[in-house]
mmCIF file of C-alpha atoms and ligand atoms in Angstrom:
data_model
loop_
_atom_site.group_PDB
_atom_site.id
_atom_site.type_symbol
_atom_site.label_atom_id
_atom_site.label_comp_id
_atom_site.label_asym_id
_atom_site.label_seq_id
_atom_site.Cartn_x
_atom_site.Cartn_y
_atom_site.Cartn_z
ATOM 1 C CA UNK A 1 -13.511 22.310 8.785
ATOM 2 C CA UNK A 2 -11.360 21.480 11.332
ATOM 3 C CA UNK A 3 -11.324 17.822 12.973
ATOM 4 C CA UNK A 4 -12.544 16.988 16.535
ATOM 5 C CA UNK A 5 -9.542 14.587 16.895
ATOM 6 C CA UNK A 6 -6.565 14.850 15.696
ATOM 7 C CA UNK A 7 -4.202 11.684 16.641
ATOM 8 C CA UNK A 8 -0.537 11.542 15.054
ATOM 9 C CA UNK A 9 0.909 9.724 12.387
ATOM 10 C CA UNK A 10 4.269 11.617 12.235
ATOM 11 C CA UNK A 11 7.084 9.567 11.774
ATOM 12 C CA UNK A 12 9.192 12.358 14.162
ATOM 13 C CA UNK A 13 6.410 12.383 16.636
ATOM 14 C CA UNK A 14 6.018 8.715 16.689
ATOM 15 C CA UNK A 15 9.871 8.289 17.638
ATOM 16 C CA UNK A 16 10.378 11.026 20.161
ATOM 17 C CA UNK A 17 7.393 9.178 21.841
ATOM 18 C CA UNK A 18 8.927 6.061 21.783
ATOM 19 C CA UNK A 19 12.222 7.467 23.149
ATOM 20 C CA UNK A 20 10.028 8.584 25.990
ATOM 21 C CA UNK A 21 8.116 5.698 27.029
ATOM 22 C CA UNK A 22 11.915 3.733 27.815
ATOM 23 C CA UNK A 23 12.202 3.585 31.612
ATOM 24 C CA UNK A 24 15.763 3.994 31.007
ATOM 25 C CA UNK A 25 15.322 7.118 29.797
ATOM 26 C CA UNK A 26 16.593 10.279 32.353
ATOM 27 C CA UNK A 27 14.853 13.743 33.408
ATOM 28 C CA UNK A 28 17.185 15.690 31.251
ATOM 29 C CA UNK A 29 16.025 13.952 28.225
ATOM 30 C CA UNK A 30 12.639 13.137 28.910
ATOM 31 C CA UNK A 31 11.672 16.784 29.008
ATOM 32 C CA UNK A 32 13.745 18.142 25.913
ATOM 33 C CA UNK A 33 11.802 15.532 24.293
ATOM 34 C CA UNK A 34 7.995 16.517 26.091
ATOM 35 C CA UNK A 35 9.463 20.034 24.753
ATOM 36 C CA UNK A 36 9.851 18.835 21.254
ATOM 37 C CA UNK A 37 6.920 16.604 21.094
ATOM 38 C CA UNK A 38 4.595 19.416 22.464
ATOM 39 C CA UNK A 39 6.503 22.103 19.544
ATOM 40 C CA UNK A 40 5.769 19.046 17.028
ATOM 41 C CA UNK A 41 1.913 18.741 17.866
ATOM 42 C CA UNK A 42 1.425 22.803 18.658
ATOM 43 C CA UNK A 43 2.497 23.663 14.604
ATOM 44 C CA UNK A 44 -0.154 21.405 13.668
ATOM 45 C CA UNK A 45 -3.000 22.427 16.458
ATOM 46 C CA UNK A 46 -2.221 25.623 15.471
ATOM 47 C CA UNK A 47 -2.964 25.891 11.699
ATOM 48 C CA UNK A 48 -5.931 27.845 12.248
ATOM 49 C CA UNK A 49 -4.754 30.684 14.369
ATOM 50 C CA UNK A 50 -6.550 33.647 12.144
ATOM 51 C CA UNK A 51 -4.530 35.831 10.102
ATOM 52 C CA UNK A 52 -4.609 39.582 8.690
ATOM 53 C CA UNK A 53 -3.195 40.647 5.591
ATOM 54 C CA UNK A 54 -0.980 43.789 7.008
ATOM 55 C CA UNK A 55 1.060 45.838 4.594
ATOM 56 C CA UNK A 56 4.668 45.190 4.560
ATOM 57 C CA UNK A 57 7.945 46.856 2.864
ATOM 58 C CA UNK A 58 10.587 44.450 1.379
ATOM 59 C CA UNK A 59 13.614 45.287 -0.005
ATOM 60 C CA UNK A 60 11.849 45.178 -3.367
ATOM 61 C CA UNK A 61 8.602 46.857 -2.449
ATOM 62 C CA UNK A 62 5.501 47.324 -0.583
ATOM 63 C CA UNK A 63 3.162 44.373 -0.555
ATOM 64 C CA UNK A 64 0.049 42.572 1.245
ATOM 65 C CA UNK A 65 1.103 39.670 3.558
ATOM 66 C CA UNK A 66 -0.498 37.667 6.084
ATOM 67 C CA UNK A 67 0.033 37.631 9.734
ATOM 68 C CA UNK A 68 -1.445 35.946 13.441
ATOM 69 C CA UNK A 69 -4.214 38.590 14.422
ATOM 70 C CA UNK A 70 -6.893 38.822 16.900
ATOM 71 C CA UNK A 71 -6.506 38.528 21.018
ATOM 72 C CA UNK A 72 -3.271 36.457 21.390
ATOM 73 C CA UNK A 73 -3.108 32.267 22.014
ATOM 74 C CA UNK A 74 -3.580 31.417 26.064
ATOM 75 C CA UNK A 75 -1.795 28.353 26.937
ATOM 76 C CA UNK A 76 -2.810 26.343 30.079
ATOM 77 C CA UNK A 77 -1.010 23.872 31.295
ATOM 78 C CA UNK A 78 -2.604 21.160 34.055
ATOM 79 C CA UNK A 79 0.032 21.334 36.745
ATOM 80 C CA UNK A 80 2.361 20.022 36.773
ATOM 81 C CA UNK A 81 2.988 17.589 34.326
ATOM 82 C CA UNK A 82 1.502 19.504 31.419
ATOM 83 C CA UNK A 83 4.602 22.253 32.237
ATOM 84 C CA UNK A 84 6.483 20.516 30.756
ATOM 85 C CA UNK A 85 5.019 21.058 26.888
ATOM 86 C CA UNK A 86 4.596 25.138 27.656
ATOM 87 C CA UNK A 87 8.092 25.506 26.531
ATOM 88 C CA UNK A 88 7.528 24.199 23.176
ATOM 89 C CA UNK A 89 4.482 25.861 22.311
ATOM 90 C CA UNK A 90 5.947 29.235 23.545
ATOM 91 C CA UNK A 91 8.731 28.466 20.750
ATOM 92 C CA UNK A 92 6.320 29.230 18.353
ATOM 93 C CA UNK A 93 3.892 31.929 19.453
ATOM 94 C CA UNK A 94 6.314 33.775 21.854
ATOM 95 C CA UNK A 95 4.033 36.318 22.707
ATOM 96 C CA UNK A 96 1.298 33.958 23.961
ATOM 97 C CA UNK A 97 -0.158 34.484 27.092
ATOM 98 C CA UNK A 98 0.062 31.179 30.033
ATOM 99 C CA UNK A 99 -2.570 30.057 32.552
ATOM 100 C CA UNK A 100 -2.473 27.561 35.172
ATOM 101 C CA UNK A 101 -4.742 24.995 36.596
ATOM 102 C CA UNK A 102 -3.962 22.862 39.207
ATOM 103 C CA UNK A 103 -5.302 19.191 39.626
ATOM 104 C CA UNK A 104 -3.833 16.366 41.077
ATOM 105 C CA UNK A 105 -5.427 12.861 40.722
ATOM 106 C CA UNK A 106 -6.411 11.255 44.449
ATOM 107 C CA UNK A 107 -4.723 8.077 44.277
ATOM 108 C CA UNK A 108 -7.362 5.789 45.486
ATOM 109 C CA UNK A 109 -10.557 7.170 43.801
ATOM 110 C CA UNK A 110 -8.455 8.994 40.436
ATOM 111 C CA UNK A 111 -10.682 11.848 40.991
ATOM 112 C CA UNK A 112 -9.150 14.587 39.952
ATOM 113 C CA UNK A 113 -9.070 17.870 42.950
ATOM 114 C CA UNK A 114 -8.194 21.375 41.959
ATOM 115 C CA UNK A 115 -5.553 23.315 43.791
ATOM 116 C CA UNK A 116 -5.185 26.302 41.787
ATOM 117 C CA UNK A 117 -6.041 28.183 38.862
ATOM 118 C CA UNK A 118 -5.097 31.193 37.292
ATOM 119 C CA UNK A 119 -6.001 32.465 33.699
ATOM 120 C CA UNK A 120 -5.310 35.270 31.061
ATOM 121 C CA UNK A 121 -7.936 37.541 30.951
ATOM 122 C CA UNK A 122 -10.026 38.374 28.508
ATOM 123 C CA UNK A 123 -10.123 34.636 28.131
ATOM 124 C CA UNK A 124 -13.369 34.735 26.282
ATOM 125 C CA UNK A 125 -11.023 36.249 23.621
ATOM 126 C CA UNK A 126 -8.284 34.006 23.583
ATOM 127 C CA UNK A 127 -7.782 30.622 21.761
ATOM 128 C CA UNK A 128 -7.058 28.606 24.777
ATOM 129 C CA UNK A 129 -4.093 25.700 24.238
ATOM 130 C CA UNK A 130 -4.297 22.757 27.305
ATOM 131 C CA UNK A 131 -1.913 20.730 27.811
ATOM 132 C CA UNK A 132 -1.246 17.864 29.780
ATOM 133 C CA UNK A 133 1.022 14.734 28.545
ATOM 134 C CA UNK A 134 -1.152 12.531 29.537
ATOM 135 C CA UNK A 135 -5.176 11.612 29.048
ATOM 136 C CA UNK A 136 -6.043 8.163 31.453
ATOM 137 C CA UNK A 137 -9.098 8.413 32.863
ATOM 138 C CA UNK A 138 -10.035 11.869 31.334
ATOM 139 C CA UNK A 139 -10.949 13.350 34.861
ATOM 140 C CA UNK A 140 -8.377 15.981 34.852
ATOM 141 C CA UNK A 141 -8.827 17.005 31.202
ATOM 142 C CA UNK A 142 -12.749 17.502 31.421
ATOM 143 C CA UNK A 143 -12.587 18.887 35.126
ATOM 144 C CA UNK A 144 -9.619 21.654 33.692
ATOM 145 C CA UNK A 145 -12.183 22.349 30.259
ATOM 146 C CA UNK A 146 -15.131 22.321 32.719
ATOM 147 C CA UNK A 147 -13.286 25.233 34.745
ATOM 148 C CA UNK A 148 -11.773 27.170 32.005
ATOM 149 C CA UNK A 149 -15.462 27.279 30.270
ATOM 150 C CA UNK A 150 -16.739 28.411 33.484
ATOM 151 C CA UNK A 151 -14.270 31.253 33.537
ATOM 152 C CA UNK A 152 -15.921 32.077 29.998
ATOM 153 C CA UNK A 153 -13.204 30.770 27.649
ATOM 154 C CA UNK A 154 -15.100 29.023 24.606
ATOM 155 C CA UNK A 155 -12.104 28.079 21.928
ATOM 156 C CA UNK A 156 -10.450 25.611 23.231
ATOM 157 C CA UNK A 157 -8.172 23.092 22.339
ATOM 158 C CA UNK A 158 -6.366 19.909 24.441
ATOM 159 C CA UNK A 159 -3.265 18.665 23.578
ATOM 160 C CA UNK A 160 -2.132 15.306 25.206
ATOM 161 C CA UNK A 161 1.275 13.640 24.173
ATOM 162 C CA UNK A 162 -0.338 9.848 24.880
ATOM 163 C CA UNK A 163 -4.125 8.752 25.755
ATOM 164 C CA UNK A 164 -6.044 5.906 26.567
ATOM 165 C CA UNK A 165 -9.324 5.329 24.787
ATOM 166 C CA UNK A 166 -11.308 5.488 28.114
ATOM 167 C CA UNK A 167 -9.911 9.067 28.824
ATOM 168 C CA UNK A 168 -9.962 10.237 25.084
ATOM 169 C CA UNK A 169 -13.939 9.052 24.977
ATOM 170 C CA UNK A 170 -14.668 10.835 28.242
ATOM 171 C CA UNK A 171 -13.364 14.056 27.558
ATOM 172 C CA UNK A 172 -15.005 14.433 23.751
ATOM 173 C CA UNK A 173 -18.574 12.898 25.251
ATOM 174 C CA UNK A 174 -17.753 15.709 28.046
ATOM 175 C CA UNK A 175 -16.794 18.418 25.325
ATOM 176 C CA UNK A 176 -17.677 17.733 22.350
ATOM 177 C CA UNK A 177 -16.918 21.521 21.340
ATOM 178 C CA UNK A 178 -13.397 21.349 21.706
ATOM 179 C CA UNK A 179 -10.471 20.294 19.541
ATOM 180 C CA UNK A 180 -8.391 17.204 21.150
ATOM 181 C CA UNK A 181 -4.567 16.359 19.568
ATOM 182 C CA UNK A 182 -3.346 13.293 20.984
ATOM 183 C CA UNK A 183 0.435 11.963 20.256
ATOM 184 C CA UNK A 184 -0.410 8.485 20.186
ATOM 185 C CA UNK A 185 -3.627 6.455 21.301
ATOM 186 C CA UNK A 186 -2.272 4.095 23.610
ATOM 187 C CA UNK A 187 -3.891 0.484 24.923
ATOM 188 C CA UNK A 188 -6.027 0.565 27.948
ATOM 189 C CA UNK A 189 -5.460 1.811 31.851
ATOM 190 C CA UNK A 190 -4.447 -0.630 34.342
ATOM 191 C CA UNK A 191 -6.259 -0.994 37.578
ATOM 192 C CA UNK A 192 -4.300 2.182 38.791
ATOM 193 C CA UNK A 193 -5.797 3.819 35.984
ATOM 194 C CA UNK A 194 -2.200 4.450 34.849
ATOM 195 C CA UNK A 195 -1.691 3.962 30.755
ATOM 196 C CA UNK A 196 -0.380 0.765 28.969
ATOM 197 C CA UNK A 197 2.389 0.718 27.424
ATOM 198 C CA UNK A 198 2.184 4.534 28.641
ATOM 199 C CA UNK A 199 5.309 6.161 29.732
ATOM 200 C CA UNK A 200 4.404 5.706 33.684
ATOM 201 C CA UNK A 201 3.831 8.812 35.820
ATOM 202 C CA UNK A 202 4.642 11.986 33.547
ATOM 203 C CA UNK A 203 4.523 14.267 36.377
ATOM 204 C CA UNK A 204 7.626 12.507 38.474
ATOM 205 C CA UNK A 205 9.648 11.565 35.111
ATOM 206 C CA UNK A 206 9.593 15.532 34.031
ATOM 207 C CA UNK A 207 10.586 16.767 37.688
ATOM 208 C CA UNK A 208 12.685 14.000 38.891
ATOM 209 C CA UNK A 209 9.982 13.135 42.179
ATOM 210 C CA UNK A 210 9.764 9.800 43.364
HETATM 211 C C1 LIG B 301 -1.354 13.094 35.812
HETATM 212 C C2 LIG B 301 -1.317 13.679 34.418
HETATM 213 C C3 LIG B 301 -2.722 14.160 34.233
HETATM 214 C C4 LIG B 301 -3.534 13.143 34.984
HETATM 215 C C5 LIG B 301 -4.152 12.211 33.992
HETATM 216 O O1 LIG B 301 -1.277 14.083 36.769
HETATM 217 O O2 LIG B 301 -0.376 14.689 34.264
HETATM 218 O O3 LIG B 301 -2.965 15.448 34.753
HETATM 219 O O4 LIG B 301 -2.622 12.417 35.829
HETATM 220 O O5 LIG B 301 -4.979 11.314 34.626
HETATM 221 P P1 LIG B 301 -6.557 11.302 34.448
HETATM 222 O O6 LIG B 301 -6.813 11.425 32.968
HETATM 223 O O7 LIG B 301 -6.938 9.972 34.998
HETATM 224 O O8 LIG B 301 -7.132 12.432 35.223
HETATM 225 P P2 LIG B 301 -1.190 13.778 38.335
HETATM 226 O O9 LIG B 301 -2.551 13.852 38.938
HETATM 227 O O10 LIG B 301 -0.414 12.518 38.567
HETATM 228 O O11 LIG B 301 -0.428 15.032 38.898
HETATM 229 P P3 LIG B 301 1.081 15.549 38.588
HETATM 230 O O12 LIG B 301 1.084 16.087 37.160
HETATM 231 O O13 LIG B 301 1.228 16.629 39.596
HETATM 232 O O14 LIG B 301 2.040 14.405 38.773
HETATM 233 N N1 LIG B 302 -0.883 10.009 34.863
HETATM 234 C C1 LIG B 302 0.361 9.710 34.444
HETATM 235 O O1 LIG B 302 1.297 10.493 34.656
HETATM 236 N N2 LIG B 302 0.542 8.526 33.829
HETATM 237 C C2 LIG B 302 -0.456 7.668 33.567
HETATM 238 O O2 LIG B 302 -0.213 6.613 32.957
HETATM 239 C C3 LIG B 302 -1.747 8.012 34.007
HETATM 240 C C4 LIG B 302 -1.942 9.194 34.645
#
């Protein structure tokens, strides 16, 4: 049985974050490391992708060996900062398929409004990957799993490289069907609703805004 939450312990996961959260630290390298941190977290999220024995010829002979079956993996990032972990994921299931939903968070109220979406179809068939580095309030993560579920997608799974318990609690009360991998489980939000320690605003540190 697979957990609800998964939050990691990794000592390479753990470090990369850490290297992330430094204000001193510059687009370039900020998102190689959202890349690796997102490849880190996607082997694990991914351990139940179902497999199907399928005959194979070595060099030595024929045998029985398992491999990823079934409707491919759909990965949807929430634009734009959760871009930045498609890369990584894509390393290891190149052939998986990549949605978009767009959300921005208004600054006064941190309601999140949706500007675009686009998905794989047949979703319904697809294990559906979202990512986003970061879960605050948990308004964008449960408005992005409310609209993929009302496009008919039903496995789904969030990914978030750092949350804060208010956002994490929202989005499993929210969906409590839904598999949620978080990096590291940070503090509390501020009165911006931004995350302490956190890594301040993921979206301008990957893209180089602001
Ligand atoms: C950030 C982040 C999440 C959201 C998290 O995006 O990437 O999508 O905030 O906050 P929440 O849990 O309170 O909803 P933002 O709205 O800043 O947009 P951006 O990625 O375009 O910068
Ligand atoms: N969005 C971010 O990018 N950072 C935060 O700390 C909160 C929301």
């Amino acid at each position: 049985m697979t957990e609800q939450i998964v939050i990691f312990d990794h000592p390479l996961i753990q470090h990369k974050i850490s290297l992330l959260r430094k204000k001193e630290t510059g687009t370039n390298e900020f998102r190689a490391l959202v890349e690796e941190i997102a490849m880190l977290m996607g082997y694990e999220a991914l351990r139940d992708l179902p497999l199907k024995y399928v005959e194979v010829t070595t060099p030595i002979e024929t045998c029985m060996t398992p491999m990823i079956t079934g409707r491919k993996l759909a990965v949807v990032p929430i634009l734009r900062a959760g871009l930045g972990m498609v890369n990584g994921i894509l390393a290891l299931v190149p052939s998986a398929k990549v949605g978009h939903i767009g959300l921005y968070r208004d600054e006064v109220t941190h309601e999140p409004h949706e500007y675009y979406c686009k998905l794989p179809s047949p979703i319904e068939e697809r294990t559906i990957l979202v990512t986003d580095p970061m879960l605050a309030t948990g308004g964008s993560a449960v408005a992005a799993v409310d609209f993929i579920k009302k496009h008919g997608g039903k496995r789904i799974k969030f990914m978030s490289i750092i949350a804060a318990p208010e956002g994490l609690n929202r989005l499993k009360q929210a969906h409590p069907d839904i598999q949620i991998y978080i990096g590291h489980l940070d503090r509390c939000l501020n009165r911006d609703a931004y995350i302490c320690p956190g890594l301040g605003d993921a979206g301008d540190r990957i893209f180089g805004t602001k």
